[in-house]
mmCIF file of C-alpha atoms and ligand atoms in Angstrom:
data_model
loop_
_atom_site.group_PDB
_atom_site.id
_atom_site.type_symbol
_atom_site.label_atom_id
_atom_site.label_comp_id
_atom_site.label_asym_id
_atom_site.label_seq_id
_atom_site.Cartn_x
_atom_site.Cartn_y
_atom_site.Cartn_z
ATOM 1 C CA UNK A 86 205.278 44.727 65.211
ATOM 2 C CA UNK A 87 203.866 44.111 68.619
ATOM 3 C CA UNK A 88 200.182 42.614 68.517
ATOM 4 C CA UNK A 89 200.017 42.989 72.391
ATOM 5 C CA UNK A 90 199.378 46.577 72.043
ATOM 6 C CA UNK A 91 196.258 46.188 69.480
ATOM 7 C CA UNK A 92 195.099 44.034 72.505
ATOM 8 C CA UNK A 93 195.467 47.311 74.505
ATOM 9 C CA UNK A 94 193.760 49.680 71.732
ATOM 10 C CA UNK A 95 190.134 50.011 72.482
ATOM 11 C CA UNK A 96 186.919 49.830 73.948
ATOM 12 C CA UNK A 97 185.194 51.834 72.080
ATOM 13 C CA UNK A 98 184.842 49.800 68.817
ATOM 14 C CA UNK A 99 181.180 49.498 69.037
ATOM 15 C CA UNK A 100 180.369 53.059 70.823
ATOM 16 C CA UNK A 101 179.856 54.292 67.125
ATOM 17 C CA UNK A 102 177.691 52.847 64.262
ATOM 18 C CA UNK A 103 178.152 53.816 61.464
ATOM 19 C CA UNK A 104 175.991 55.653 59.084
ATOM 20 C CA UNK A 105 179.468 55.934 56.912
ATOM 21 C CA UNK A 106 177.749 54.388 53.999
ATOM 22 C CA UNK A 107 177.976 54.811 50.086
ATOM 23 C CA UNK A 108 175.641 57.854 50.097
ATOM 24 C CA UNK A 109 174.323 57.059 46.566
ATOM 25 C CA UNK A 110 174.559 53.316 45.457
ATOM 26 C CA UNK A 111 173.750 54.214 41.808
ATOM 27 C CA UNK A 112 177.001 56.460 41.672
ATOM 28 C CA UNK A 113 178.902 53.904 43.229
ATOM 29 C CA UNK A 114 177.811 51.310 40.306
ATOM 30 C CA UNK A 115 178.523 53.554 37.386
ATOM 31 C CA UNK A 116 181.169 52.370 35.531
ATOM 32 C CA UNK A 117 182.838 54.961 34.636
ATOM 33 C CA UNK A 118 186.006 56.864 36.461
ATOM 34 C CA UNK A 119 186.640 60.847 35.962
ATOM 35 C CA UNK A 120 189.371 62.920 37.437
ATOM 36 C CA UNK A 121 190.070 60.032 39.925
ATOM 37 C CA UNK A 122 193.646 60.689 40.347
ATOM 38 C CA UNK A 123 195.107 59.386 43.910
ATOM 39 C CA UNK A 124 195.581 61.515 46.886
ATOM 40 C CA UNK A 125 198.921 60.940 48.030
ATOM 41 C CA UNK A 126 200.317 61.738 51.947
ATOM 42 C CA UNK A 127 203.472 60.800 52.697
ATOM 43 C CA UNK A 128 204.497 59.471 55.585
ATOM 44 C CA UNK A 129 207.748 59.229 57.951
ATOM 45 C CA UNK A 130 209.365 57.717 61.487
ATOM 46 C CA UNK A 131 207.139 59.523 62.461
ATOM 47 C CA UNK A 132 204.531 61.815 60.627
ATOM 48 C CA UNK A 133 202.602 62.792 57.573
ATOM 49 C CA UNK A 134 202.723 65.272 54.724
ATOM 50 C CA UNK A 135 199.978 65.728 52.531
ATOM 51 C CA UNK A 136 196.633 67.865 51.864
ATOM 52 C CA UNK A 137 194.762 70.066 55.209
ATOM 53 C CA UNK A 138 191.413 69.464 53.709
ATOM 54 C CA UNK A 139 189.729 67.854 50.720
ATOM 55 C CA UNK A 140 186.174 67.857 49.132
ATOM 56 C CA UNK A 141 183.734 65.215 49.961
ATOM 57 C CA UNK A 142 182.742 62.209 48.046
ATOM 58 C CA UNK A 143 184.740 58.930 46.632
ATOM 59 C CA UNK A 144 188.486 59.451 47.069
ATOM 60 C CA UNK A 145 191.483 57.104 46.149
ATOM 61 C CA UNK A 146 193.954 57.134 49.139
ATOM 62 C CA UNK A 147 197.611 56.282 48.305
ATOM 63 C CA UNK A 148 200.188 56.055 50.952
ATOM 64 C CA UNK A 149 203.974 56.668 50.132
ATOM 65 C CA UNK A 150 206.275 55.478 52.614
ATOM 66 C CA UNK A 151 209.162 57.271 53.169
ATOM 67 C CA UNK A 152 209.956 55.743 56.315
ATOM 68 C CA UNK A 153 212.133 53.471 57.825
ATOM 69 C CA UNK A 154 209.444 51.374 59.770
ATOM 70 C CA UNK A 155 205.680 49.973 58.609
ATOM 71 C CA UNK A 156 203.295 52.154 58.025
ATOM 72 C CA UNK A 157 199.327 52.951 57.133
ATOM 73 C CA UNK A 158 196.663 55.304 56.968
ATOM 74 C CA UNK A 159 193.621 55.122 59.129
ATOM 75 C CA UNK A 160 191.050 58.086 58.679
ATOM 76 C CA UNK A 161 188.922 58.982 61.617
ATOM 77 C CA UNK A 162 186.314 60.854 61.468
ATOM 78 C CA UNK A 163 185.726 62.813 64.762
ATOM 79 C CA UNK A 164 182.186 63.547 66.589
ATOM 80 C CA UNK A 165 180.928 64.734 69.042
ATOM 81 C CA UNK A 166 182.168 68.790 67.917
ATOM 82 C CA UNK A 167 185.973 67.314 68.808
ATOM 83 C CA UNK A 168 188.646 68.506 67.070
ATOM 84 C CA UNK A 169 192.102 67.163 66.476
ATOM 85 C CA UNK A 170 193.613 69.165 68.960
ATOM 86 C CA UNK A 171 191.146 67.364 71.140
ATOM 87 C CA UNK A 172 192.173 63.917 69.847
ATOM 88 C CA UNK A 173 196.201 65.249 70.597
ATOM 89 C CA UNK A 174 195.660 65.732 74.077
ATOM 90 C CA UNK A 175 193.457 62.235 73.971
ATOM 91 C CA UNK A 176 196.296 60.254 72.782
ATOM 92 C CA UNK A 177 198.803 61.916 74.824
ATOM 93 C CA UNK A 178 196.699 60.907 77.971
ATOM 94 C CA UNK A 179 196.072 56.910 76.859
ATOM 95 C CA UNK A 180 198.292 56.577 74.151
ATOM 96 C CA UNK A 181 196.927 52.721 73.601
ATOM 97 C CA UNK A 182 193.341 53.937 73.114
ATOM 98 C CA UNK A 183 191.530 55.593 70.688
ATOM 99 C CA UNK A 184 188.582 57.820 72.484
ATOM 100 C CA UNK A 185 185.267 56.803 72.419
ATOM 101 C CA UNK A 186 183.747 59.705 69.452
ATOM 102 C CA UNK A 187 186.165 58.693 66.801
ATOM 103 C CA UNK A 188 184.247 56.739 63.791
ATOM 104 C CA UNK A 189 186.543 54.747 61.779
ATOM 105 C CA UNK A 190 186.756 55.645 58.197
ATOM 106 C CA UNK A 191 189.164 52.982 56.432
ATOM 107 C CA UNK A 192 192.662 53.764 54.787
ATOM 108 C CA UNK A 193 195.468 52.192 52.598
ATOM 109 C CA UNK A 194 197.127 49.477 54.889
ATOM 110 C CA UNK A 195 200.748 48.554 54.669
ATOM 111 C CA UNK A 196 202.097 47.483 51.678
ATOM 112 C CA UNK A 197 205.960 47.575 49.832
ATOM 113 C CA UNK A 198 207.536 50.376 48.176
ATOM 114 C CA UNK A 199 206.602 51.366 44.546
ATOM 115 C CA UNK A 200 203.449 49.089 44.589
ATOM 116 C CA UNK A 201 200.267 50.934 43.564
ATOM 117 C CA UNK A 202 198.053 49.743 46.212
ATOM 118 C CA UNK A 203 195.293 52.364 47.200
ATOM 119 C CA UNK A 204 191.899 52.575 49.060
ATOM 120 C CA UNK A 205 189.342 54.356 47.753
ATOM 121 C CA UNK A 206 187.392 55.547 50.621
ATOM 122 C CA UNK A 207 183.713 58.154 50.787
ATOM 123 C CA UNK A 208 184.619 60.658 53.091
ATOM 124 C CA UNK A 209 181.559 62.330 54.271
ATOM 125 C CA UNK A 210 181.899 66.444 55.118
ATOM 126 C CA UNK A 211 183.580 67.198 58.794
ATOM 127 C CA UNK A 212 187.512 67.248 60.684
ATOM 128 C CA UNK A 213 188.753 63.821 60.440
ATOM 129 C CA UNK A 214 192.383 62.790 62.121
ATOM 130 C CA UNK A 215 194.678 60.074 60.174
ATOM 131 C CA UNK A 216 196.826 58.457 62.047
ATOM 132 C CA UNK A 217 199.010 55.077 61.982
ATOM 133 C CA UNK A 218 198.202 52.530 64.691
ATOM 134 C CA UNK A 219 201.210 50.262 63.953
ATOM 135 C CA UNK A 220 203.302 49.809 66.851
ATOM 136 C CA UNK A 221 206.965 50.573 67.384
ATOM 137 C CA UNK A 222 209.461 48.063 68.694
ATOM 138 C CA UNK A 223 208.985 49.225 72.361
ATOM 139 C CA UNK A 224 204.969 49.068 71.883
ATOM 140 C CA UNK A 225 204.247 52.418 71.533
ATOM 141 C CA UNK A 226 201.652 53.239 68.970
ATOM 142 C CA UNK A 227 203.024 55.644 65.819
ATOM 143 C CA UNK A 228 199.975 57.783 66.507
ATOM 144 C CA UNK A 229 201.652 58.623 69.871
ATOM 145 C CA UNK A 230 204.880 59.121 68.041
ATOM 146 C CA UNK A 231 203.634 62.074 66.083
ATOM 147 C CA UNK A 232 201.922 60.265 63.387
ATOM 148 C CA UNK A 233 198.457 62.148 63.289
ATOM 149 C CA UNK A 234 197.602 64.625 61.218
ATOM 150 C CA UNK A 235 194.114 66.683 60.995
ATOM 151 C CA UNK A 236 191.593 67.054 58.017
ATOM 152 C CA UNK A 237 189.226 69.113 56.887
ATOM 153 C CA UNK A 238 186.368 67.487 54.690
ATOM 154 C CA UNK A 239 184.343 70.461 53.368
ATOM 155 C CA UNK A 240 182.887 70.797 50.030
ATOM 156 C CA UNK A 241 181.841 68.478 46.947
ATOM 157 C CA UNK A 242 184.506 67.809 44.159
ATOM 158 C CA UNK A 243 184.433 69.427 40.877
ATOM 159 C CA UNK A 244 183.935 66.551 39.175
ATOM 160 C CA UNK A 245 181.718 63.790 40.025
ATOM 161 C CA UNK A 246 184.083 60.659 40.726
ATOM 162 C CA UNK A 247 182.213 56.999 40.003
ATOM 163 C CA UNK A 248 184.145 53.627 40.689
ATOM 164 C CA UNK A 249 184.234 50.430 38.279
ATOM 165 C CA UNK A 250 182.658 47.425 39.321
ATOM 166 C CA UNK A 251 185.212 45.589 41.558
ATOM 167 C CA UNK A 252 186.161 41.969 40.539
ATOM 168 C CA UNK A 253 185.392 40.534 44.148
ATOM 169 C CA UNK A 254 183.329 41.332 47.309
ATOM 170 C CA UNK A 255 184.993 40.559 50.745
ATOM 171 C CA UNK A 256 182.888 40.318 53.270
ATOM 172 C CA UNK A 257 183.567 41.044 57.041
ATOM 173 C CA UNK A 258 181.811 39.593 59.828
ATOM 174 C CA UNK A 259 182.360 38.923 63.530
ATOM 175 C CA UNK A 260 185.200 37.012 62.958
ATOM 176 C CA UNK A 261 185.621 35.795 59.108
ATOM 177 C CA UNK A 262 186.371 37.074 55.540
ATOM 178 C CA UNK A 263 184.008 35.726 53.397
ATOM 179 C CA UNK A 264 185.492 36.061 49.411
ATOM 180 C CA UNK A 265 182.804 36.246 46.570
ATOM 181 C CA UNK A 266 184.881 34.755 44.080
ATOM 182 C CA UNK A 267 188.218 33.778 43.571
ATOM 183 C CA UNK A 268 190.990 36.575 43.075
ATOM 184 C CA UNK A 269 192.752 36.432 39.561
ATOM 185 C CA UNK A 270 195.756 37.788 39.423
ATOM 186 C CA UNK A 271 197.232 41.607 38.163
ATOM 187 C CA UNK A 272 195.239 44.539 39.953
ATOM 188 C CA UNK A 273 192.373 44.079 41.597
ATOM 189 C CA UNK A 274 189.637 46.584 42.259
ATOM 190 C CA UNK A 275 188.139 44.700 45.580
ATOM 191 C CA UNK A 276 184.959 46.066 47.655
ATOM 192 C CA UNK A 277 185.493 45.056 51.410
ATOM 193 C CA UNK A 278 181.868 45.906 52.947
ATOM 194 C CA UNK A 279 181.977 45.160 57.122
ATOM 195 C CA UNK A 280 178.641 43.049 57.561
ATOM 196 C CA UNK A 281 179.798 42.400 61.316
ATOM 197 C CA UNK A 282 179.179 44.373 64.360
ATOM 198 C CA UNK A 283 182.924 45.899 64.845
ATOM 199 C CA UNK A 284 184.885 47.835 63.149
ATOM 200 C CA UNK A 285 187.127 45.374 60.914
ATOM 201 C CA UNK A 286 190.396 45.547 58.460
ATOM 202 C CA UNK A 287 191.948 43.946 55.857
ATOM 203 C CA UNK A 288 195.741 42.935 55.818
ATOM 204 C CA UNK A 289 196.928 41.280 52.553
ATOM 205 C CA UNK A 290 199.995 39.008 52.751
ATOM 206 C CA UNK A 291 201.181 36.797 50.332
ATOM 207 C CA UNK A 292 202.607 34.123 51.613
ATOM 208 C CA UNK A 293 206.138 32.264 50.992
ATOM 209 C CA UNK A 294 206.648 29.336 50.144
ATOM 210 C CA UNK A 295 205.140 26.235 52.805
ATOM 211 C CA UNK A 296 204.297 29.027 55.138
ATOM 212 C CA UNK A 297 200.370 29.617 56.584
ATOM 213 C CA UNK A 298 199.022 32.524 57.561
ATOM 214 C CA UNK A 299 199.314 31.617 61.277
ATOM 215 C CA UNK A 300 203.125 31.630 60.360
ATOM 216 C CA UNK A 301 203.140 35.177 59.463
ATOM 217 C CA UNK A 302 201.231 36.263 62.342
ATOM 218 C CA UNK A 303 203.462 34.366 64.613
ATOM 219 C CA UNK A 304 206.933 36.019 62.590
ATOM 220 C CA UNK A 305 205.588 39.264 63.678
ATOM 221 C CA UNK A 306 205.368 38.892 67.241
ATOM 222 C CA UNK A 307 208.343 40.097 69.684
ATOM 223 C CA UNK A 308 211.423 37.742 69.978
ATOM 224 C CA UNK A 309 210.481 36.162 66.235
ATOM 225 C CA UNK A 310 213.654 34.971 64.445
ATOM 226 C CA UNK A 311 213.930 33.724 60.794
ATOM 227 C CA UNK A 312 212.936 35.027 57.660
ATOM 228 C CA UNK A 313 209.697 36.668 56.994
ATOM 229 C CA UNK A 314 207.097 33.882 56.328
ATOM 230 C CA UNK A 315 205.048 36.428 54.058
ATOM 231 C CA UNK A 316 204.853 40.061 52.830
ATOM 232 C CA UNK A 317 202.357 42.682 53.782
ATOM 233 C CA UNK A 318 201.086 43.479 50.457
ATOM 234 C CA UNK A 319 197.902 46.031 51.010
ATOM 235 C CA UNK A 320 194.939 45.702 52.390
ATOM 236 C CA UNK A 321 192.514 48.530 54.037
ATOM 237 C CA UNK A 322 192.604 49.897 57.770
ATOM 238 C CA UNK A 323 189.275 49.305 59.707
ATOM 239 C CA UNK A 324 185.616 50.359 58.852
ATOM 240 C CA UNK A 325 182.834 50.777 60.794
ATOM 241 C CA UNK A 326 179.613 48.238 60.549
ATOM 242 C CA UNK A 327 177.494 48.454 57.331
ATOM 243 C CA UNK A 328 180.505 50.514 55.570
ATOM 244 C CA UNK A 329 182.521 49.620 52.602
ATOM 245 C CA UNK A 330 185.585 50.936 50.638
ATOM 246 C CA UNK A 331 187.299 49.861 47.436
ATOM 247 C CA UNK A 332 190.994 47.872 48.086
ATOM 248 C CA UNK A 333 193.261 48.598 44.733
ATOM 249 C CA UNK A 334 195.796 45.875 45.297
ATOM 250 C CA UNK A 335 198.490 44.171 43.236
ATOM 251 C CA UNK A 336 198.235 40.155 42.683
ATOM 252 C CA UNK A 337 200.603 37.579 41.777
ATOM 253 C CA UNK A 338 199.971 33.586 41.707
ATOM 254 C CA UNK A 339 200.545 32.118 44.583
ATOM 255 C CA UNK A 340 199.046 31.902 48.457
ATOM 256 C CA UNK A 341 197.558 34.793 50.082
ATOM 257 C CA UNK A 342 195.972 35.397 53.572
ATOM 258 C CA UNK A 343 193.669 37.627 54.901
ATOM 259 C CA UNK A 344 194.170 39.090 58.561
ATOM 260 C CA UNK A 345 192.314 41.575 60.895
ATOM 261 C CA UNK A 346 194.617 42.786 63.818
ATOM 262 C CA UNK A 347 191.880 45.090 65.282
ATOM 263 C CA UNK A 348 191.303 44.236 69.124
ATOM 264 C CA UNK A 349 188.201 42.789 69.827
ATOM 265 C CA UNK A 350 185.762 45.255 71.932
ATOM 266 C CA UNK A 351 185.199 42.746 74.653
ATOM 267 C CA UNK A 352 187.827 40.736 74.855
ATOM 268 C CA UNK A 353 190.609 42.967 73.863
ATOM 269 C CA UNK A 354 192.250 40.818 71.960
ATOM 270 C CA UNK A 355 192.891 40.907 68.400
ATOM 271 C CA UNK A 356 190.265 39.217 65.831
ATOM 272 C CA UNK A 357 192.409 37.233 64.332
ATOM 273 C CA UNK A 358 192.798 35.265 67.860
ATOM 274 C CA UNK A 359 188.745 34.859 67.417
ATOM 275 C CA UNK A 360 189.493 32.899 63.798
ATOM 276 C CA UNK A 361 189.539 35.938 61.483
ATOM 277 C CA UNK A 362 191.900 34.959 59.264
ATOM 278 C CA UNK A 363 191.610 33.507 56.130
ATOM 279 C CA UNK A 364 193.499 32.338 52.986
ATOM 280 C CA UNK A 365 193.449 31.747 49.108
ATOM 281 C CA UNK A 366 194.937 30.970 46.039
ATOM 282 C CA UNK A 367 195.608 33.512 43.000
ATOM 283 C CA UNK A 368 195.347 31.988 39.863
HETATM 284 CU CU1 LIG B 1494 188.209 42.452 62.809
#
């Protein structure tokens, strides 16, 4: 993975705030969980498969890799009127910037094979766009590969979907993750809720043995040799200001980190140059 071109990715980060909230909080607090099975899309070198359109409300994202390279889900919603064909022809004129009336709705970030990390996300009615933002060896972002695919949001669900109260509370801000509690280990219902001014994600790693999470940041950048110095475990793709989502992840003891890759709107560069990183031990 090339970091350079998150550098490149946008300017736009703050053109949108966000009224992408949790329309009803006392939904979100119910503790109970009906017909919450996992939307699944699948995704390739270098597309996805999976539903045109889905009914509003509180859905749990899964994505299912069936690629050769790294890949995630991040939903944007589109204003403005635009549509995806719109976004297409965006893309294919700045391939290293999103445009400026996209809204970022969150996603399932990277994560290995089989595990059953998720994101449970509230999409709001309208056309959203997901697309994967991870670059390709040469730089190129997977969105510009092929790797965006249009949805329709219409409708409520048949059944009215409520969460469980998640174990921990991340907290994003301009440029730190702040952890409620510590993380136990097994599989963790976390609420990430941005608090900062920028759209921000969430990268899990879990880190080998000895290594920081500087160490994995600096493994993935072009001309790195050695072995891995940590895993990409799950994790959500960025959120607006003032919105949260639910990160389903898996946990084992042992050292984690926390990293945001998303380019900073004035500087460019990405956060986790400004200090947003963090790390933590799993009991
Ligand atoms: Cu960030």
């Amino acid at each position: 993975m090339r970091f350079t071109v998150f550098s490149l990715v946008m300017g736009l980060c703050t053109a949108v705030v966000s009224s992408w909230v949790w329309a009803d909080d006392r939904q979100h607090d119910a503790a109970l969980r009906t017909g919450a099975e996992p939307v699944v899309f699948v995704a390739h070198d270098y597309g996805f498969k999976g539903p045109d359109r889905l009914p509003a409300g509180l859905t749990t994202v899964r994505i299912v890799n069936e690629g050769h390279d790294l890949h995630h889900i991040q939903f944007l919603k589109l204003q403005q009127g635009k549509s995806a064909a719109d976004f297409r022809i965006a893309i294919a004129a700045d391939p290293n910037r999103l445009p400026g009336w996209v809204q970022y709705a969150g996603g399932p970030n990277v994560h290995p094979a089989g595990s059953q990390a998720s994101a449970t996300v509230n999409l709001t009615e309208g056309d959203y766009v997901l697309i994967c933002w991870i670059p390709d060896k040469n730089g190129v972002p997977h969105v510009a590969l092929g790797m965006q695919k249009a949805l329709s949001v219409r409708g409520g669900k048949p059944v009215k979907v409520s969460l469980p109260t998640p174990s921990v509370v991340i907290k994003q801000i301009d440029y730190q993750f702040v952890l409620s509690k510590p993380v136990h280990s097994g599989l963790q219902m976390i609420e990430v809720v941005n608090h900062g001014t920028q759209p921000h994600e969430v990268v899990v790693v879990k880190l080998r043995q000895g290594a920081t999470v500087k160490d994995v940041i600096a493994s993935f950048e072009p001309g790195a040799s050695g072995p891995p110095k940590g895993e990409l475990v799950s994790g959500i793709t960025a959120i607006e200001r003032d919105a949260r989502v639910i990160l389903t992840g898996e946990f084992e003891s042992g050292k984690y980190g926390l990293i945001c890759f998303v380019p900073d709107s004035v500087t460019g560069r990405p956060h986790f140059l400004h200090g947003m990183t963090t790390e933590f031990t799993v009991e």
